[in-house]
CSV table of C-alpha atoms and ligand atoms in Angstrom, one decimal:
chain,number,residue,atom,x,y,z
D,23,MET,CA,200.9,39.6,235.4
D,24,LEU,CA,198.8,37.6,237.7
D,25,ALA,CA,196.2,34.5,235.7
D,26,GLU,CA,193.6,35.0,238.5
D,27,GLN,CA,191.3,38.1,237.7
D,28,THR,CA,192.5,40.4,240.0
D,29,ARG,CA,190.3,43.5,238.4
D,30,ARG,CA,192.4,45.8,236.4
D,31,THR,CA,191.8,49.4,234.4
D,32,THR,CA,192.0,48.4,231.1
D,33,LEU,CA,194.3,51.6,229.8
D,34,HIS,CA,192.9,52.6,226.5
D,35,LEU,CA,195.8,53.5,223.5
D,36,GLY,CA,195.7,55.1,221.1
D,37,PRO,CA,197.0,53.9,217.8
D,38,ASP,CA,200.0,56.4,217.7
D,39,PRO,CA,203.6,56.1,218.8
D,40,ALA,CA,203.4,56.6,222.3
D,41,GLY,CA,200.5,54.5,222.7
D,42,LEU,CA,202.7,52.6,219.8
D,43,ALA,CA,205.4,52.3,222.9
D,44,GLU,CA,202.8,52.1,226.5
D,45,ALA,CA,201.8,49.2,225.1
D,46,ALA,CA,205.0,47.6,224.3
D,47,ARG,CA,205.7,48.7,227.3
D,48,LEU,CA,203.0,46.2,228.9
D,49,LEU,CA,203.6,43.3,226.5
D,50,CYS,CA,207.5,43.3,227.6
D,51,ALA,CA,206.4,43.1,231.8
D,52,GLY,CA,203.8,40.0,230.9
D,53,GLY,CA,200.7,42.1,230.2
D,54,LEU,CA,198.2,41.2,228.3
D,55,VAL,CA,196.9,43.6,225.4
D,56,ALA,CA,194.7,44.0,222.7
D,57,PHE,CA,195.7,45.0,219.9
D,58,PRO,CA,193.8,45.9,216.2
D,59,THR,CA,194.6,42.8,212.8
D,60,GLU,CA,193.3,42.9,209.5
D,61,THR,CA,191.3,40.0,210.1
D,62,VAL,CA,189.6,40.7,213.7
D,63,TYR,CA,191.5,42.1,217.2
D,64,GLY,CA,194.0,40.2,219.7
D,65,LEU,CA,194.1,39.8,222.4
D,66,GLY,CA,198.1,39.6,223.0
D,67,ALA,CA,200.8,38.6,225.0
D,68,ASP,CA,204.8,37.3,224.6
D,69,ALA,CA,204.0,34.5,223.3
D,70,THR,CA,207.8,33.1,224.9
D,71,SER,CA,206.3,33.1,228.5
D,72,ASP,CA,203.8,30.3,230.1
D,73,VAL,CA,203.4,33.2,232.4
D,74,ALA,CA,202.0,36.1,229.7
D,75,VAL,CA,199.7,33.1,227.9
D,76,ALA,CA,197.8,32.4,231.8
D,77,GLY,CA,197.3,35.6,231.6
D,78,ILE,CA,195.4,35.6,227.8
D,79,TYR,CA,193.8,32.1,228.7
D,80,ALA,CA,192.4,33.1,232.1
D,81,ALA,CA,191.0,37.0,231.0
D,82,LYS,CA,188.9,35.1,227.9
D,83,CYS,CA,188.3,32.0,230.4
D,84,ARG,CA,188.9,29.7,227.6
D,85,PRO,CA,189.9,26.2,227.4
D,86,ALA,CA,193.7,25.3,228.0
D,87,PHE,CA,194.1,22.8,225.5
D,88,ASN,CA,193.2,25.4,222.9
D,89,PRO,CA,196.4,26.2,221.7
D,90,LEU,CA,197.0,29.7,219.8
D,91,ILE,CA,198.7,31.4,216.4
D,92,ALA,CA,202.2,33.2,217.6
D,93,HIS,CA,202.5,36.8,215.7
D,94,LEU,CA,205.1,37.6,214.1
D,95,GLU,CA,206.7,41.0,212.4
D,96,ASN,CA,208.4,39.3,209.3
D,97,HIS,CA,208.8,35.0,207.1
D,98,ALA,CA,212.4,35.1,208.7
D,99,ALA,CA,210.7,35.7,212.3
D,100,ALA,CA,207.9,32.8,211.8
D,101,ALA,CA,211.4,30.2,210.2
D,102,ALA,CA,213.5,30.5,213.7
D,103,GLN,CA,209.9,29.1,215.0
D,104,GLY,CA,208.4,26.5,211.9
D,105,VAL,CA,209.7,24.5,209.8
D,106,PHE,CA,209.2,25.2,206.4
D,107,THR,CA,208.1,22.4,204.2
D,108,PRO,CA,208.5,23.9,200.4
D,109,GLU,CA,205.1,24.6,200.0
D,110,ALA,CA,204.4,26.2,203.4
D,111,ALA,CA,207.3,28.7,202.0
D,112,ALA,CA,205.2,29.0,199.2
D,113,LEU,CA,202.3,30.3,200.7
D,114,ALA,CA,204.4,32.3,203.4
D,115,GLU,CA,205.8,34.4,200.3
D,116,ALA,CA,202.7,35.0,198.3
D,117,PHE,CA,200.5,35.7,201.5
D,118,TRP,CA,202.1,37.6,204.0
D,119,PRO,CA,202.2,38.8,205.4
D,120,GLY,CA,198.1,38.7,205.7
D,121,PRO,CA,195.1,36.2,206.8
D,122,LEU,CA,197.0,33.1,207.3
D,123,THR,CA,198.2,30.8,210.0
D,124,LEU,CA,200.4,27.9,209.1
D,125,VAL,CA,200.8,24.9,211.6
D,126,LEU,CA,204.0,23.2,211.4
D,127,PRO,CA,206.5,21.7,213.3
D,128,LEU,CA,208.3,22.8,215.8
D,129,ALA,CA,212.0,24.3,214.7
D,130,PRO,CA,214.8,23.6,217.2
D,131,GLY,CA,215.4,26.2,219.6
D,132,ALA,CA,211.4,28.0,218.8
D,133,THR,CA,211.2,30.4,221.8
D,134,VAL,CA,207.0,29.5,221.8
D,135,CYS,CA,206.1,28.8,225.0
D,136,GLU,CA,204.4,24.8,225.7
D,137,LEU,CA,201.3,27.0,226.7
D,138,ALA,CA,200.7,28.6,224.0
D,139,ARG,CA,200.8,25.4,222.0
D,140,ALA,CA,198.9,24.2,224.2
D,141,GLY,CA,201.9,21.1,224.8
D,142,LEU,CA,201.5,20.6,220.8
D,143,ALA,CA,204.5,19.6,218.3
D,144,SER,CA,203.4,21.5,216.2
D,145,VAL,CA,203.5,25.7,215.8
D,146,ALA,CA,200.9,28.3,214.2
D,147,LEU,CA,202.2,31.5,212.3
D,148,ARG,CA,201.3,34.1,211.3
D,149,VAL,CA,202.1,37.6,209.7
D,150,PRO,CA,199.6,40.4,209.9
D,151,ALA,CA,199.6,42.8,207.7
D,152,HIS,CA,198.1,45.8,209.5
D,153,ARG,CA,200.1,48.3,210.5
D,154,VAL,CA,200.3,48.5,213.8
D,155,ALA,CA,200.5,45.2,214.4
D,156,GLN,CA,203.3,45.1,212.9
D,157,ASP,CA,204.7,48.3,214.8
D,158,LEU,CA,203.6,46.6,217.7
D,159,ILE,CA,205.8,42.9,217.4
D,160,ALA,CA,208.4,45.1,215.6
D,161,ALA,CA,208.5,47.5,219.0
D,162,THR,CA,207.9,44.4,221.3
D,163,ARG,CA,210.7,42.6,219.2
D,164,LEU,CA,209.0,39.1,220.2
D,165,PRO,CA,206.0,37.2,219.1
D,166,LEU,CA,202.7,37.7,220.1
D,167,ALA,CA,200.5,35.4,220.9
D,168,ALA,CA,196.7,36.7,220.2
D,169,PRO,CA,194.1,34.7,220.0
D,170,SER,CA,190.5,37.0,219.1
D,171,ALA,CA,189.7,39.6,222.0
D,172,ASN,CA,186.6,37.5,223.2
D,173,LEU,CA,185.8,35.8,225.9
D,174,SER,CA,185.8,32.0,224.6
D,175,GLY,CA,182.6,31.0,222.8
D,176,HIS,CA,181.4,34.3,222.1
D,177,VAL,CA,181.8,35.8,218.0
D,178,SER,CA,185.4,37.8,217.3
D,179,PRO,CA,185.6,41.0,217.8
D,180,VAL,CA,186.4,43.8,214.9
D,181,ASN,CA,186.6,46.5,217.1
D,182,ALA,CA,187.6,48.4,219.5
D,183,ALA,CA,183.8,48.4,221.9
D,184,HIS,CA,183.7,44.9,221.3
D,185,VAL,CA,186.5,44.0,222.8
D,186,ARG,CA,186.1,46.3,225.7
D,187,GLU,CA,182.3,44.3,225.9
D,188,ASP,CA,184.2,42.0,226.8
D,189,LEU,CA,187.2,42.0,227.9
D,190,ASP,CA,187.7,45.7,230.1
D,191,GLY,CA,189.0,44.9,233.9
D,192,ARG,CA,190.2,42.3,232.8
D,193,ILE,CA,193.3,42.9,230.8
D,194,ASP,CA,196.0,45.4,230.1
D,195,ALA,CA,194.8,47.5,227.2
D,196,ILE,CA,193.7,48.1,223.9
D,197,ILE,CA,194.8,49.8,221.2
D,198,ASP,CA,192.4,51.0,219.3
D,199,ALA,CA,192.5,52.2,215.0
D,200,GLY,CA,189.3,51.5,214.2
D,201,GLY,CA,187.2,48.8,212.6
D,202,THR,CA,189.3,45.6,210.9
D,203,GLN,CA,189.4,44.8,207.3
D,204,VAL,CA,189.3,41.4,206.5
D,205,GLY,CA,186.3,40.6,209.5
D,206,VAL,CA,186.7,37.1,209.4
D,207,GLU,CA,189.3,35.4,211.3
D,208,SER,CA,192.5,34.0,209.5
D,209,THR,CA,192.6,31.3,207.4
D,210,ILE,CA,194.2,28.3,209.3
D,211,VAL,CA,196.7,25.5,206.5
D,212,ALA,CA,198.5,23.4,208.8
D,213,CYS,CA,201.9,22.1,207.1
D,214,LEU,CA,203.1,18.8,208.8
D,215,GLY,CA,202.5,15.8,207.2
D,216,VAL,CA,202.0,15.1,202.7
D,217,THR,CA,199.7,17.1,201.6
D,218,PRO,CA,198.7,20.9,203.7
D,219,GLN,CA,194.7,20.2,205.3
D,220,LEU,CA,192.5,23.3,205.5
D,221,LEU,CA,191.6,23.2,209.5
D,222,ARG,CA,189.9,27.0,208.8
D,223,PRO,CA,188.6,28.2,205.6
D,224,GLY,CA,189.0,32.8,206.6
D,225,GLY,CA,190.3,35.8,204.9
D,226,ILE,CA,192.2,34.1,202.1
D,227,SER,CA,189.6,31.2,200.2
D,228,ARG,CA,190.7,28.2,199.2
D,229,ALA,CA,191.2,28.7,195.2
D,230,ALA,CA,193.6,31.1,196.8
D,231,ILE,CA,195.6,29.0,198.2
D,232,GLU,CA,195.2,25.8,195.5
D,233,ALA,CA,196.6,27.9,192.4
D,234,VAL,CA,199.7,28.8,194.6
D,235,LEU,CA,200.1,25.5,195.8
D,236,GLY,CA,198.4,23.6,192.2
D,237,ARG,CA,197.6,20.9,194.1
D,238,PRO,CA,194.3,20.6,195.8
D,239,LEU,CA,194.5,21.0,200.1
D,240,ALA,CA,193.4,17.9,201.3
D,241,ALA,CA,190.1,19.0,203.4
D,242,HIS,CA,189.5,19.3,207.3
D,243,SER,CA,186.4,16.6,208.3
D,244,GLU,CA,183.4,17.8,210.6
D,245,HIS,CA,183.9,15.0,212.1
D,246,GLY,CA,186.0,12.8,213.6
D,247,ALA,CA,189.1,14.4,215.9
D,248,PRO,CA,189.6,18.5,215.8
D,249,ARG,CA,192.8,18.9,214.0
D,250,ALA,CA,192.0,22.5,214.9
D,251,PRO,CA,191.4,21.8,219.1
D,252,GLY,CA,190.1,25.0,218.7
D,253,MET,CA,188.0,24.3,216.7
D,254,LEU,CA,184.9,22.9,218.2
D,255,ALA,CA,181.4,23.0,216.6
D,256,SER,CA,180.6,25.4,219.6
D,257,HIS,CA,183.2,27.9,220.0
D,258,TYR,CA,180.2,31.2,217.8
D,259,ALA,CA,177.4,31.2,220.4
D,260,PRO,CA,175.4,34.1,220.5
D,261,ARG,CA,172.5,34.3,222.7
D,262,ALA,CA,169.6,33.4,220.2
D,263,ARG,CA,168.8,30.7,218.8
D,264,LEU,CA,170.4,30.8,214.8
D,265,ARG,CA,167.8,29.7,212.1
D,266,LEU,CA,169.6,29.1,209.4
D,267,ASP,CA,169.1,29.0,205.4
D,268,ALA,CA,166.0,30.6,205.8
D,269,ALA,CA,163.4,31.9,203.4
D,270,SER,CA,161.5,34.9,205.3
D,271,VAL,CA,161.6,36.6,209.1
D,272,GLN,CA,159.1,34.7,210.8
D,273,GLU,CA,156.9,35.7,214.6
D,274,GLY,CA,160.1,36.4,217.0
D,275,GLU,CA,162.5,37.3,215.4
D,276,ALA,CA,165.2,39.0,214.1
D,277,GLY,CA,167.2,38.3,211.0
D,278,LEU,CA,170.4,38.3,208.6
D,279,ASP,CA,169.7,38.8,205.6
D,280,PHE,CA,172.2,38.4,201.9
D,281,ALA,CA,171.5,40.4,199.4
D,282,GLY,CA,168.0,41.7,200.0
D,283,GLN,CA,166.0,37.7,200.1
D,284,PHE,CA,163.8,39.2,203.0
D,285,GLU,CA,161.0,41.4,202.6
D,286,ASN,CA,160.1,42.6,206.1
D,287,ALA,CA,162.8,44.8,207.0
D,288,ALA,CA,162.2,45.2,210.9
D,289,ARG,CA,165.0,44.2,212.9
D,290,VAL,CA,166.7,43.2,209.2
D,291,LEU,CA,170.2,43.3,208.3
D,292,ASP,CA,171.9,42.8,205.5
D,293,LEU,CA,175.2,41.4,205.3
D,294,SER,CA,175.8,43.1,202.6
D,295,PRO,CA,172.7,44.1,199.7
D,296,ARG,CA,175.0,44.6,196.9
D,297,GLY,CA,175.9,40.3,197.4
D,298,ASP,CA,179.6,41.6,197.6
D,299,LEU,CA,181.0,38.6,200.3
D,300,THR,CA,183.5,40.2,201.2
D,301,GLU,CA,181.9,42.9,202.8
D,302,ALA,CA,179.7,40.3,204.3
D,303,ALA,CA,182.1,39.4,206.4
D,304,ALA,CA,183.1,41.7,207.1
D,305,ASN,CA,179.6,43.2,209.1
D,306,LEU,CA,179.1,39.0,210.2
D,307,PHE,CA,180.6,39.5,213.8
D,308,ALA,CA,178.9,42.7,214.3
D,309,TYR,CA,176.2,41.6,213.1
D,310,LEU,CA,175.5,38.9,215.2
D,311,ARG,CA,176.2,41.4,218.0
D,312,ALA,CA,173.2,43.8,217.3
D,313,LEU,CA,170.7,41.4,216.4
D,314,ASP,CA,171.8,39.2,219.4
D,315,ARG,CA,170.4,42.7,221.4
D,316,GLU,CA,167.5,43.0,219.7
D,317,ASP,CA,166.9,39.9,222.4
D,318,GLN,CA,164.7,38.1,219.6
D,319,ALA,CA,164.6,34.1,220.8
D,320,ALA,CA,166.2,33.2,216.7
D,321,ILE,CA,167.6,35.0,214.1
D,322,ALA,CA,167.0,33.5,210.5
D,323,VAL,CA,169.7,33.9,208.2
D,324,ALA,CA,169.2,34.3,204.6
D,325,PRO,CA,171.3,31.9,202.6
D,326,ILE,CA,174.6,33.0,201.2
D,327,PRO,CA,176.4,31.5,198.9
D,328,THR,CA,179.4,29.2,199.6
D,329,THR,CA,182.1,30.2,197.3
D,330,SER,CA,185.3,32.7,198.1
D,331,LEU,CA,184.9,33.7,201.8
D,332,GLY,CA,181.4,32.9,201.7
D,333,GLU,CA,182.6,29.3,203.0
D,334,ALA,CA,184.2,31.0,206.3
D,335,ILE,CA,181.1,32.7,206.9
D,336,ASN,CA,178.9,30.2,206.1
D,337,ASP,CA,181.1,28.0,208.8
D,338,ARG,CA,181.0,30.5,211.2
D,339,LEU,CA,177.6,30.3,211.1
D,340,ARG,CA,177.2,26.4,211.6
D,341,ARG,CA,179.5,26.5,214.4
D,342,ALA,CA,177.5,29.8,215.8
D,343,ALA,CA,174.0,28.0,215.2
D,344,ARG,CA,174.9,25.2,217.2
D,345,GLY,CA,177.2,26.4,220.0
D,346,ARG,CA,174.6,28.8,221.3
D,347,ARG,CA,175.1,30.1,225.4
D,348,ALA,CA,173.0,29.1,227.6
X,416,LIG,O1,192.9,36.1,212.1
X,416,LIG,C1,193.3,35.4,213.4
X,416,LIG,O2,193.7,33.9,213.0
X,416,LIG,C2,193.1,36.0,214.9
X,416,LIG,C3,193.3,37.1,214.3
X,416,LIG,C4,194.5,38.2,216.0
X,416,LIG,O3,195.3,37.0,214.4
X,416,LIG,N1,193.4,35.0,215.5
X,416,LIG,C5,193.2,34.1,216.2
X,416,LIG,O4,192.9,33.5,216.9
X,416,LIG,O5,191.6,33.3,215.1
X,416,LIG,P1,192.0,32.1,217.3
X,416,LIG,O6,193.3,31.3,219.2
X,416,LIG,O7,190.8,32.5,218.2
X,416,LIG,O8,192.0,30.9,216.7
X,416,LIG,C6,192.5,30.3,216.5
X,416,LIG,C7,193.0,28.8,215.5
X,416,LIG,C8,192.1,27.4,217.0
X,416,LIG,O9,191.2,27.4,216.8
X,416,LIG,C9,193.3,27.1,217.4
X,416,LIG,O10,193.1,25.6,217.6
X,416,LIG,C10,194.2,26.8,215.6
X,416,LIG,O11,193.7,28.2,215.9
X,416,LIG,N2,195.8,25.7,216.5
X,416,LIG,C11,196.7,27.2,216.6
X,416,LIG,N3,197.9,26.4,217.2
X,416,LIG,C12,196.6,24.5,216.5
X,416,LIG,C13,198.2,23.7,216.6
X,416,LIG,N4,199.4,23.5,216.3
X,416,LIG,N5,197.4,22.8,215.2
X,416,LIG,C14,196.8,23.1,214.8
X,416,LIG,N6,195.5,23.7,214.8
X,416,LIG,C15,196.6,25.1,216.0
X,417,LIG,MG1,188.9,33.2,218.7
């Protein structure tokens, strides 16, 4: 697999046995295959192969210092890659399979390659809950490195059409299994020091994690060096400028609403008319993309509560507001 961007035909595969067998064949040969998880679509490659992983960075135009999550079949497979503290094991028991990623010290004999870890002595591990993701990992018998299947800096894809928009002709195949359920990425918790630390809010709320730990997580600081190197301020960037906490939609703006706060209805999409944060998370990236296509200079965003999944939604919106593409 060439890291160079030679144009290639991207196969469109179904989530059936034939599609999965072809996807597994491509992955085992060092290829790149986008597949659904319960959070967002991932761009998968053999996590044990630096060459295959290099293909991911190239296809996404991703900065090479940004480490990737290795996706595994189960807790036992994860234990071969990372060292679990008792608290990490408790979190894995409670939330795997599911939208939780654990950053752990690299286990002796771990096979996740250096490039996937961006040279770090730690490794990010996740056991996804989506049937197609599970079947694919089982068929390859490999840990699969998989960042979100978008060009670096674009919003994460929640269906196969989004993946095609960014990566058609740059990867070997896409497994199309419809829309994803959760809609925001996994929650990332580092269990490296004394207190587990929230590196990225996501599909599992801070409260749910703290309930299992029986104590508060150490907060990820917005200031100083990011502990999750991918948590750069500019990670999520639509073309239009975002105006957060807007009271109304102004001339020249599209609107991203929550629970019917905007009165004028032209070019407005409501993340959840009934005010459900889980529904809002699932709609977030698709609606941002749709509003960005309206070609307005800005997108006014209504205030969104910061409770539960609202923390992850607000985090993504702040990044999108800061990190606009030119
Ligand atoms: O839901 C998800 O997590 C999706 C699906 C496909 O599984 N994946 C995803 O991957 O969001 P990605 O690459 O877009 O985000 C991975 C994050 C980055 O912010 C990266 O910096 C962080 O995980 N990360 C990976 N390894 C790390 C490590 N050893 N230490 C700290 N942060 C790490
Ligand atoms: Mg991403």
